[in-house]
Tab-separated table of C-alpha atoms and ligand atoms in Angstrom:
chain	number	residue	atom	x	y	z
A	1	MET	CA	-0.083	-0.034	-0.679
A	2	VAL	CA	1.583	3.223	-0.754
A	3	THR	CA	0.432	6.257	1.456
A	4	GLY	CA	-2.612	8.378	0.249
A	5	MET	CA	-3.338	6.248	-3.629
A	6	GLN	CA	-4.982	2.895	-3.537
A	7	ILE	CA	-2.845	0.311	-5.452
A	8	ASP	CA	-4.007	-2.444	-6.304
A	9	PRO	CA	-2.376	-6.245	-5.612
A	10	ASP	CA	-0.854	-6.215	-9.328
A	11	ASP	CA	0.591	-2.660	-9.293
A	12	GLU	CA	2.080	-3.462	-5.637
A	13	ARG	CA	4.025	-6.561	-7.507
A	14	VAL	CA	5.497	-4.057	-10.236
A	15	LEU	CA	6.196	-1.394	-7.322
A	16	ALA	CA	8.950	-4.838	-5.954
A	17	GLY	CA	10.056	-4.813	-8.800
A	18	GLU	CA	8.629	-8.459	-9.658
A	19	GLN	CA	7.993	-7.688	-13.742
A	20	GLY	CA	12.006	-6.064	-14.583
A	21	GLU	CA	13.177	-2.291	-13.839
A	22	THR	CA	11.650	-0.843	-16.469
A	23	ARG	CA	8.033	-1.109	-15.431
A	24	GLN	CA	9.142	-0.516	-11.435
A	25	LYS	CA	10.355	3.267	-12.516
A	26	MET	CA	7.221	3.932	-14.823
A	27	LEU	CA	4.816	2.782	-12.034
A	28	GLU	CA	6.901	4.607	-9.247
A	29	LEU	CA	6.595	8.008	-11.608
A	30	LEU	CA	3.177	7.521	-12.055
A	31	VAL	CA	2.192	6.997	-8.449
A	32	ALA	CA	4.815	10.212	-7.496
A	33	LEU	CA	2.861	11.866	-9.880
A	34	GLY	CA	-0.759	11.043	-8.143
A	35	LYS	CA	0.469	11.937	-4.798
A	36	VAL	CA	1.205	15.334	-6.095
A	37	PHE	CA	-2.168	16.635	-7.756
A	38	GLY	CA	-3.988	14.389	-5.019
A	39	ALA	CA	-5.612	11.254	-6.867
A	40	GLU	CA	-6.860	8.665	-4.671
A	41	ARG	CA	-6.455	5.543	-7.588
A	42	LEU	CA	-4.737	4.831	-10.954
A	43	VAL	CA	-6.723	4.762	-13.774
A	44	PRO	CA	-7.103	2.241	-16.583
A	45	ILE	CA	-6.794	4.309	-19.811
A	46	LYS	CA	-7.797	3.329	-23.613
A	47	SER	CA	-4.435	4.753	-24.882
A	48	ALA	CA	-1.620	7.026	-24.535
A	49	GLN	CA	-0.108	10.109	-27.477
A	50	VAL	CA	3.746	10.571	-26.492
A	51	SER	CA	5.133	13.593	-27.004
A	52	GLY	CA	9.077	14.194	-27.057
A	53	ALA	CA	9.440	12.716	-30.168
A	54	SER	CA	11.685	15.119	-32.389
A	55	TYR	CA	15.299	15.155	-31.599
A	56	LYS	CA	14.546	18.679	-31.846
A	57	THR	CA	12.952	18.917	-28.883
A	58	ILE	CA	14.259	15.865	-27.062
A	59	GLY	CA	18.542	15.804	-27.810
A	60	LYS	CA	21.004	13.918	-27.118
A	61	TYR	CA	19.494	13.398	-23.040
A	62	GLY	CA	16.608	12.142	-24.064
A	63	LEU	CA	17.233	9.600	-26.703
A	64	ASP	CA	19.298	8.253	-23.768
A	65	TRP	CA	16.988	7.664	-21.444
A	66	LEU	CA	15.333	6.156	-23.473
A	67	ALA	CA	17.527	3.892	-25.144
A	68	SER	CA	17.941	3.404	-21.274
A	69	LEU	CA	14.279	1.649	-21.340
A	70	ASP	CA	13.044	-1.864	-21.674
A	71	ALA	CA	9.699	-2.621	-21.632
A	72	LYS	CA	6.840	-2.552	-24.084
A	73	ALA	CA	3.546	-0.312	-24.223
A	74	VAL	CA	0.436	-2.735	-23.311
A	75	VAL	CA	-2.162	0.276	-24.944
A	76	PRO	CA	-2.471	1.562	-28.006
A	77	ALA	CA	0.420	4.214	-27.938
A	78	VAL	CA	1.146	7.179	-31.127
A	79	LEU	CA	3.997	9.444	-31.044
A	80	ASN	CA	3.953	13.058	-31.483
A	81	PRO	CA	5.553	14.707	-34.883
A	82	ILE	CA	8.877	13.652	-34.858
A	83	GLY	CA	11.160	16.326	-36.314
A	84	MET	CA	10.944	14.504	-40.473
A	85	PRO	CA	8.723	12.420	-42.880
A	86	ARG	CA	9.854	8.744	-41.881
A	87	THR	CA	9.822	7.689	-45.611
A	88	ARG	CA	10.463	11.352	-47.632
A	89	TRP	CA	12.873	12.966	-45.036
A	90	GLN	CA	15.178	14.088	-48.802
A	91	GLU	CA	13.148	15.263	-50.617
A	92	MET	CA	12.075	18.089	-47.689
A	93	GLY	CA	16.238	18.644	-47.408
A	94	ILE	CA	16.730	17.537	-43.767
A	95	GLU	CA	20.440	17.297	-43.388
A	96	PRO	CA	21.395	13.289	-43.035
A	97	ASP	CA	22.893	14.401	-39.434
A	98	PHE	CA	19.547	14.720	-38.053
A	99	ALA	CA	18.006	12.174	-40.604
A	100	GLU	CA	19.921	9.220	-38.028
A	101	LYS	CA	19.432	11.100	-35.092
A	102	GLN	CA	15.853	11.153	-35.130
A	103	GLN	CA	15.794	7.528	-36.984
A	104	ALA	CA	17.659	5.956	-33.897
A	105	VAL	CA	14.718	7.988	-31.269
A	106	VAL	CA	12.006	6.524	-33.691
A	107	ALA	CA	13.526	3.019	-33.118
A	108	ALA	CA	13.695	3.336	-29.103
A	109	TYR	CA	9.841	4.367	-29.166
A	110	GLU	CA	9.495	0.948	-32.035
A	111	ARG	CA	11.130	-1.025	-29.462
A	112	LEU	CA	9.349	0.325	-26.600
A	113	GLY	CA	5.527	-1.200	-28.537
A	114	VAL	CA	4.512	2.610	-28.991
A	115	ARG	CA	2.920	2.618	-33.075
A	116	LEU	CA	5.005	5.607	-35.678
A	117	ASP	CA	2.188	7.406	-36.351
A	118	CYS	CA	3.354	10.193	-35.639
A	119	THR	CA	0.546	12.904	-35.278
A	120	CYS	CA	-1.306	15.104	-33.276
A	121	THR	CA	-4.094	13.663	-34.983
A	122	PRO	CA	-4.591	10.376	-33.683
A	123	TYR	CA	-8.044	10.836	-32.921
A	124	TYR	CA	-8.760	10.596	-37.081
A	125	LEU	CA	-6.428	7.117	-37.107
A	126	HIS	CA	-8.020	4.802	-33.752
A	127	GLU	CA	-11.375	5.485	-32.093
A	128	THR	CA	-11.675	7.650	-29.079
A	129	ARG	CA	-14.816	8.046	-27.118
A	130	TYR	CA	-16.647	10.253	-24.994
A	131	GLY	CA	-15.704	9.258	-21.462
A	132	ASP	CA	-12.512	7.584	-22.611
A	133	HIS	CA	-9.682	8.192	-20.030
A	134	LEU	CA	-6.403	9.309	-22.148
A	135	ALA	CA	-2.860	9.607	-20.963
A	136	TRP	CA	-2.250	12.274	-24.659
A	137	SER	CA	0.830	14.689	-23.983
A	138	GLU	CA	0.295	17.036	-27.791
A	139	SER	CA	-1.567	20.280	-26.037
A	140	SER	CA	-3.906	20.271	-29.032
A	141	ALA	CA	-4.589	16.436	-28.721
A	142	VAL	CA	-5.553	16.862	-25.614
A	143	SER	CA	-7.739	20.039	-26.160
A	144	TYR	CA	-9.555	18.179	-29.268
A	145	ALA	CA	-9.758	15.048	-26.717
A	146	ASN	CA	-11.511	16.808	-23.373
A	147	SER	CA	-13.784	18.838	-25.834
A	148	VAL	CA	-14.331	18.041	-28.933
A	149	ILE	CA	-14.714	14.033	-28.874
A	150	GLY	CA	-15.159	14.277	-24.289
A	151	ALA	CA	-12.750	11.988	-23.537
A	152	ARG	CA	-11.121	12.412	-19.882
A	153	THR	CA	-6.652	13.487	-20.334
A	154	ASN	CA	-4.886	15.639	-18.747
A	155	ARG	CA	-1.640	17.423	-20.441
A	156	GLU	CA	0.802	14.970	-19.820
A	157	GLY	CA	4.533	15.573	-20.488
A	158	GLY	CA	6.338	12.582	-22.616
A	159	PRO	CA	7.467	10.699	-19.553
A	160	SER	CA	4.525	10.356	-18.025
A	161	ALA	CA	2.183	9.352	-21.293
A	162	LEU	CA	5.574	6.826	-22.280
A	163	ALA	CA	4.729	5.379	-18.645
A	164	ALA	CA	1.389	5.648	-18.935
A	165	ALA	CA	1.706	3.601	-22.407
A	166	ILE	CA	3.659	1.119	-20.623
A	167	ILE	CA	1.949	0.575	-17.463
A	168	GLY	CA	-2.385	1.385	-18.956
A	169	LYS	CA	-3.302	2.988	-16.010
A	170	THR	CA	-2.528	6.882	-15.366
A	171	PRO	CA	-3.647	9.062	-11.734
A	172	CYS	CA	-6.910	9.576	-11.337
A	173	TYR	CA	-6.822	13.735	-10.756
A	174	GLY	CA	-7.533	16.359	-12.654
A	175	LEU	CA	-9.340	15.975	-15.745
A	176	HIS	CA	-10.192	12.620	-15.180
A	177	LEU	CA	-12.589	13.693	-12.550
A	178	GLU	CA	-16.239	15.245	-13.357
A	179	LYS	CA	-16.104	17.857	-10.443
A	180	ASN	CA	-13.473	19.610	-12.961
A	181	ARG	CA	-14.767	19.557	-15.499
A	182	VAL	CA	-16.893	22.838	-15.375
A	183	PRO	CA	-16.605	26.108	-17.489
A	184	GLN	CA	-14.395	28.482	-15.242
A	185	MET	CA	-15.348	31.954	-16.926
A	186	VAL	CA	-17.826	33.051	-20.279
A	187	ILE	CA	-16.730	34.161	-23.534
A	188	ASP	CA	-19.143	36.127	-25.783
A	189	VAL	CA	-18.107	36.203	-29.242
A	190	HIS	CA	-19.952	39.666	-30.932
A	191	THR	CA	-20.016	38.784	-33.828
A	192	ASP	CA	-21.102	37.759	-37.236
A	193	THR	CA	-19.399	34.164	-37.298
A	194	SER	CA	-21.136	32.678	-39.818
A	195	ARG	CA	-19.082	32.716	-42.502
A	196	TRP	CA	-16.039	32.063	-40.467
A	197	GLY	CA	-13.603	28.987	-40.967
A	198	VAL	CA	-10.708	27.403	-39.738
A	199	ALA	CA	-7.867	30.334	-39.993
A	200	ASP	CA	-11.171	32.522	-37.712
A	201	TYR	CA	-11.211	30.443	-35.213
A	202	GLY	CA	-7.646	29.427	-35.205
A	203	ALA	CA	-7.217	33.580	-34.413
A	204	LEU	CA	-10.155	33.753	-31.642
A	205	GLY	CA	-8.074	30.887	-30.284
A	206	TYR	CA	-4.842	32.581	-30.519
A	207	HIS	CA	-7.129	35.604	-28.783
A	208	ALA	CA	-9.111	33.822	-26.507
A	209	GLY	CA	-5.952	32.060	-24.910
A	210	LYS	CA	-4.217	34.865	-23.766
A	211	LEU	CA	-7.614	36.262	-22.030
A	212	VAL	CA	-8.317	32.596	-20.722
A	213	GLY	CA	-5.052	31.084	-19.495
A	214	ASN	CA	-5.461	27.886	-17.434
A	215	ARG	CA	-9.457	28.153	-17.357
A	216	ILE	CA	-12.248	25.830	-18.721
A	217	PRO	CA	-13.538	28.628	-20.928
A	218	TYR	CA	-17.445	27.975	-22.107
A	219	PHE	CA	-17.609	30.124	-25.227
A	220	ARG	CA	-21.389	31.848	-26.715
A	221	GLY	CA	-22.182	33.279	-29.645
A	222	ILE	CA	-20.223	30.550	-32.511
A	223	ARG	CA	-21.125	27.334	-33.676
A	224	PRO	CA	-17.782	25.758	-35.120
A	225	GLY	CA	-17.650	22.588	-36.923
A	226	PRO	CA	-14.463	19.578	-36.005
A	227	ASP	CA	-12.236	21.192	-38.357
A	228	GLN	CA	-12.608	24.875	-36.528
A	229	LEU	CA	-13.335	23.735	-33.262
A	230	LYS	CA	-9.454	21.520	-33.455
A	231	ALA	CA	-7.862	24.822	-35.033
A	232	LEU	CA	-9.800	26.850	-31.851
A	233	GLY	CA	-8.952	24.690	-29.207
A	234	ALA	CA	-5.058	24.043	-30.485
A	235	ALA	CA	-4.339	27.954	-31.174
A	236	MET	CA	-6.153	28.632	-26.872
A	237	ALA	CA	-3.738	25.823	-26.016
A	238	ALA	CA	-0.922	27.190	-27.392
A	239	THR	CA	-1.424	31.261	-26.128
A	240	GLY	CA	-2.312	30.110	-22.660
A	241	ALA	CA	-2.410	26.376	-21.110
A	242	VAL	CA	-6.487	25.679	-22.314
A	243	ALA	CA	-6.908	21.617	-21.868
A	244	LEU	CA	-10.603	21.365	-22.378
A	245	TYR	CA	-13.079	24.219	-23.337
A	246	HIS	CA	-16.884	23.807	-24.170
A	247	VAL	CA	-19.103	25.571	-26.535
A	248	GLU	CA	-22.717	26.224	-26.137
A	249	GLY	CA	-24.765	23.802	-28.175
A	250	VAL	CA	-21.708	22.037	-29.644
A	251	THR	CA	-19.709	20.487	-27.661
A	252	PRO	CA	-20.875	16.647	-25.753
A	253	GLU	CA	-20.668	18.075	-22.836
A	254	ALA	CA	-22.059	21.640	-22.771
A	255	GLN	CA	-24.874	19.589	-24.456
A	256	LYS	CA	-25.181	16.867	-22.285
A	257	ASN	CA	-24.711	19.442	-18.636
A	258	ARG	CA	-26.688	22.742	-17.831
A	259	TYR	CA	-24.103	24.414	-15.913
A	260	ASP	CA	-24.649	27.334	-13.843
A	261	LEU	CA	-22.820	30.626	-15.450
A	262	SER	CA	-24.155	33.493	-13.245
A	263	ASP	CA	-21.233	33.542	-11.127
A	264	ILE	CA	-18.241	33.107	-13.313
A	265	GLU	CA	-16.461	35.931	-14.808
A	266	ALA	CA	-17.693	37.053	-18.760
A	267	ILE	CA	-15.649	38.485	-21.506
A	268	ALA	CA	-16.464	39.961	-25.050
A	269	VAL	CA	-14.601	39.469	-27.589
A	270	GLU	CA	-15.397	41.827	-30.715
A	271	ARG	CA	-14.726	41.215	-34.574
A	272	THR	CA	-11.758	44.256	-34.280
A	273	GLU	CA	-9.684	41.788	-32.152
A	274	ILE	CA	-9.356	39.105	-34.078
A	275	SER	CA	-9.058	40.682	-37.595
A	276	ARG	CA	-6.527	43.077	-36.256
A	277	LEU	CA	-4.839	39.027	-36.360
A	278	PHE	CA	-4.582	39.404	-40.169
A	279	SER	CA	-0.973	41.411	-41.130
A	280	GLN	CA	0.324	41.683	-44.894
A	281	ILE	CA	3.505	40.579	-44.019
A	282	PRO	CA	5.518	39.001	-46.830
A	283	VAL	CA	6.304	35.135	-46.989
A	284	ASP	CA	9.127	33.012	-47.871
A	285	ALA	CA	6.788	29.909	-48.032
A	286	VAL	CA	3.604	28.536	-46.823
A	287	ALA	CA	2.662	25.595	-44.033
A	288	VAL	CA	-0.700	24.073	-43.615
A	289	GLY	CA	-1.341	21.246	-40.729
A	290	CYS	CA	-1.381	22.406	-37.544
A	291	PRO	CA	-2.604	20.597	-36.380
A	292	HIS	CA	-2.658	17.992	-39.455
A	293	CYS	CA	-5.284	18.078	-41.138
A	294	SER	CA	-8.236	15.983	-41.506
A	295	PRO	CA	-9.811	14.150	-44.718
A	296	ALA	CA	-11.857	17.564	-45.263
A	297	GLU	CA	-9.117	19.973	-45.436
A	298	LEU	CA	-7.229	17.496	-47.299
A	299	GLY	CA	-10.000	17.524	-49.858
A	300	GLU	CA	-10.635	21.824	-49.495
A	301	ILE	CA	-6.730	22.919	-50.415
A	302	ALA	CA	-6.877	20.135	-53.420
A	303	ARG	CA	-10.157	21.939	-54.680
A	304	LEU	CA	-8.565	25.199	-54.240
A	305	LEU	CA	-5.005	23.930	-56.086
A	306	THR	CA	-7.038	23.129	-59.033
A	307	GLY	CA	-5.561	23.779	-62.220
A	308	LYS	CA	-2.499	26.205	-59.983
A	309	VAL	CA	1.116	26.349	-59.868
A	310	VAL	CA	2.984	26.765	-56.470
A	311	THR	CA	5.434	29.888	-57.584
A	312	LYS	CA	6.386	29.615	-53.173
A	313	PRO	CA	6.682	26.316	-50.947
A	314	LEU	CA	3.872	24.866	-49.560
A	315	TYR	CA	3.881	22.361	-47.582
A	316	VAL	CA	1.162	19.940	-45.804
A	317	PHE	CA	0.769	18.439	-42.779
A	318	ALA	CA	-0.814	14.816	-42.347
A	319	ALA	CA	-1.208	12.089	-40.555
A	320	GLN	CA	0.607	9.005	-42.972
A	321	GLY	CA	-3.098	7.366	-41.950
A	322	VAL	CA	-4.772	9.829	-43.126
A	323	ILE	CA	-2.811	10.317	-46.593
A	324	ASP	CA	-2.629	6.687	-47.304
A	325	ARG	CA	-6.449	7.257	-46.901
A	326	ASN	CA	-7.140	9.327	-49.357
A	327	THR	CA	-4.558	9.139	-51.853
A	328	LYS	CA	-5.949	10.313	-55.172
A	329	ILE	CA	-6.432	13.948	-53.000
A	330	VAL	CA	-3.028	14.002	-51.718
A	331	ASP	CA	-1.738	13.545	-55.739
A	332	SER	CA	-3.861	16.359	-57.023
A	333	ILE	CA	-2.367	18.248	-54.068
A	334	GLU	CA	1.424	17.630	-55.547
A	335	LYS	CA	0.708	17.715	-59.157
A	336	SER	CA	0.440	21.379	-58.463
A	337	GLY	CA	4.219	21.724	-56.391
A	338	ALA	CA	2.885	21.111	-53.252
A	339	ARG	CA	4.058	18.583	-50.833
A	340	VAL	CA	2.274	16.516	-48.074
A	341	PHE	CA	4.411	15.407	-45.846
A	342	ALA	CA	3.680	12.890	-42.682
A	343	ASP	CA	5.184	12.023	-39.440
A	344	THR	CA	6.733	15.647	-38.508
A	345	CYS	CA	5.359	19.559	-38.875
A	346	MET	CA	6.005	23.647	-39.290
A	347	VAL	CA	6.699	23.818	-35.956
A	348	VAL	CA	8.719	21.046	-34.981
A	349	SER	CA	11.298	20.174	-38.424
A	350	PRO	CA	14.277	21.904	-38.278
A	351	VAL	CA	13.648	22.839	-42.160
A	352	MET	CA	11.529	25.944	-41.147
A	353	GLU	CA	14.136	27.835	-39.981
A	354	GLN	CA	15.387	28.740	-43.195
A	355	TYR	CA	12.364	30.874	-44.092
A	356	ALA	CA	12.733	34.192	-42.530
A	357	SER	CA	8.638	34.388	-42.853
A	358	ILE	CA	5.881	31.538	-43.393
A	359	MET	CA	2.502	32.155	-43.593
A	360	VAL	CA	0.059	29.679	-41.865
A	361	ASN	CA	-4.036	29.422	-41.656
A	362	SER	CA	-3.544	28.080	-37.712
A	363	GLY	CA	-3.587	30.188	-34.451
A	364	LYS	CA	-1.425	27.889	-33.299
A	365	ALA	CA	1.142	27.924	-35.694
A	366	LEU	CA	0.890	31.467	-35.430
A	367	ALA	CA	2.071	31.603	-31.902
A	368	TYR	CA	4.703	29.246	-31.940
A	369	VAL	CA	6.629	29.289	-35.455
A	370	PRO	CA	8.698	32.695	-34.689
A	371	ASN	CA	10.281	31.142	-31.494
A	372	MET	CA	10.403	28.214	-32.648
A	373	CYS	CA	11.410	28.140	-36.385
A	374	GLY	CA	12.963	31.680	-35.794
A	375	GLY	CA	11.156	33.796	-38.620
A	376	GLN	CA	7.466	35.892	-39.212
A	377	ALA	CA	4.627	33.912	-39.089
A	378	ARG	CA	1.342	35.200	-41.104
A	379	ILE	CA	-2.552	34.167	-40.711
A	380	GLY	CA	-4.317	33.987	-43.157
A	381	THR	CA	-7.401	31.810	-44.422
A	382	ILE	CA	-6.868	28.416	-46.519
A	383	GLU	CA	-8.129	30.720	-49.603
A	384	ASP	CA	-5.074	33.248	-49.180
A	385	CYS	CA	-2.774	30.631	-48.310
A	386	VAL	CA	-3.086	28.793	-51.407
A	387	ARG	CA	-3.314	32.073	-53.017
A	388	VAL	CA	-0.430	33.651	-51.673
A	389	ALA	CA	1.834	30.544	-52.710
A	390	THR	CA	0.489	30.772	-56.105
A	391	GLU	CA	0.835	33.769	-57.500
B	1	LIG	FE1	0.149	19.104	-34.655
B	1	LIG	FE2	2.693	20.364	-34.656
B	1	LIG	FE3	0.491	22.067	-35.044
B	1	LIG	S1	2.283	18.858	-33.685
B	1	LIG	S2	-0.674	21.045	-33.484
B	1	LIG	S3	1.372	20.430	-36.580
B	1	LIG	S4	2.617	22.778	-34.064
């Protein structure tokens, strides 16, 4: 018995080292985390999504740590995007030295039983349902799972998500508990959003994340679809630390529950606060697919590119599984000279560092590109992104 947490007999044996040192250390990590956050027990999870996969972010020490582990994931576990496409890295202009190190990271995860779907949109590949407990770590995936699907996950660090994958459980605290999932502020959007696309919702999320911080917002006055919800949540998780949000009449928990919103802070957002984010700076390259594109988004890009040829690099990012199921659409996009890459993205790949200015249709990328890639970022609609890449 570990003080403060119920541990079942099987897990007591793991803690005693009967199933090897790696499983012992992984469970110790989860128990320690649970004790810090006041968890009373561990809860079984349906899947894990593990960040810390790009060599650009984990470096030599991260790789050495992974290589020292000896165990297998016991639930479906996928990787976050890595620093390059696994199969077309030469075409993306990745240096062989970086590729070798990145391949070593991937091999280390594969040895641990982590699937090599390197994506921030695992929900397009593996069924995730309302009420499922998960241990996901990439912030936009966490936001989508909690808010759009109604699954339950805290934002895990790479090591705790890997530990959860290996043990099959995570400490039950935070967003795993119903009582911690209620709105903490209201955001009233005061503008006609009926014609808004993904970029507008990304810009709203960019703005709202700064207002919300780490609270749980409840939006009124918007009717986003799934791709727009994905963009909204990703951006709020980037400029704030929002792991769950609700949208009145749209997201599952907002439809199911009657929240008392009378005593919580309400903030109004006006159109001008969103439109000022759409700058006109010149760009060297265009990158879309942050978070990774859905099949519908790939279809939209293909439609907009029909009959056009790119005059600037146009990168499109999506999960390999989504690309494999949409090869005709991907071929049609690439006919224009644009490139559709799997496994990586404009933020974690070192290739994007060569550009002084990148145009995106994502509020999250607008927030991250300057810090992670060193260049400027401009947000525009997908129509504008295609226009700028082909003019
Ligand atoms: Fe995904 Fe990369 Fe954006 S991990 S959310 S595409 S920064």
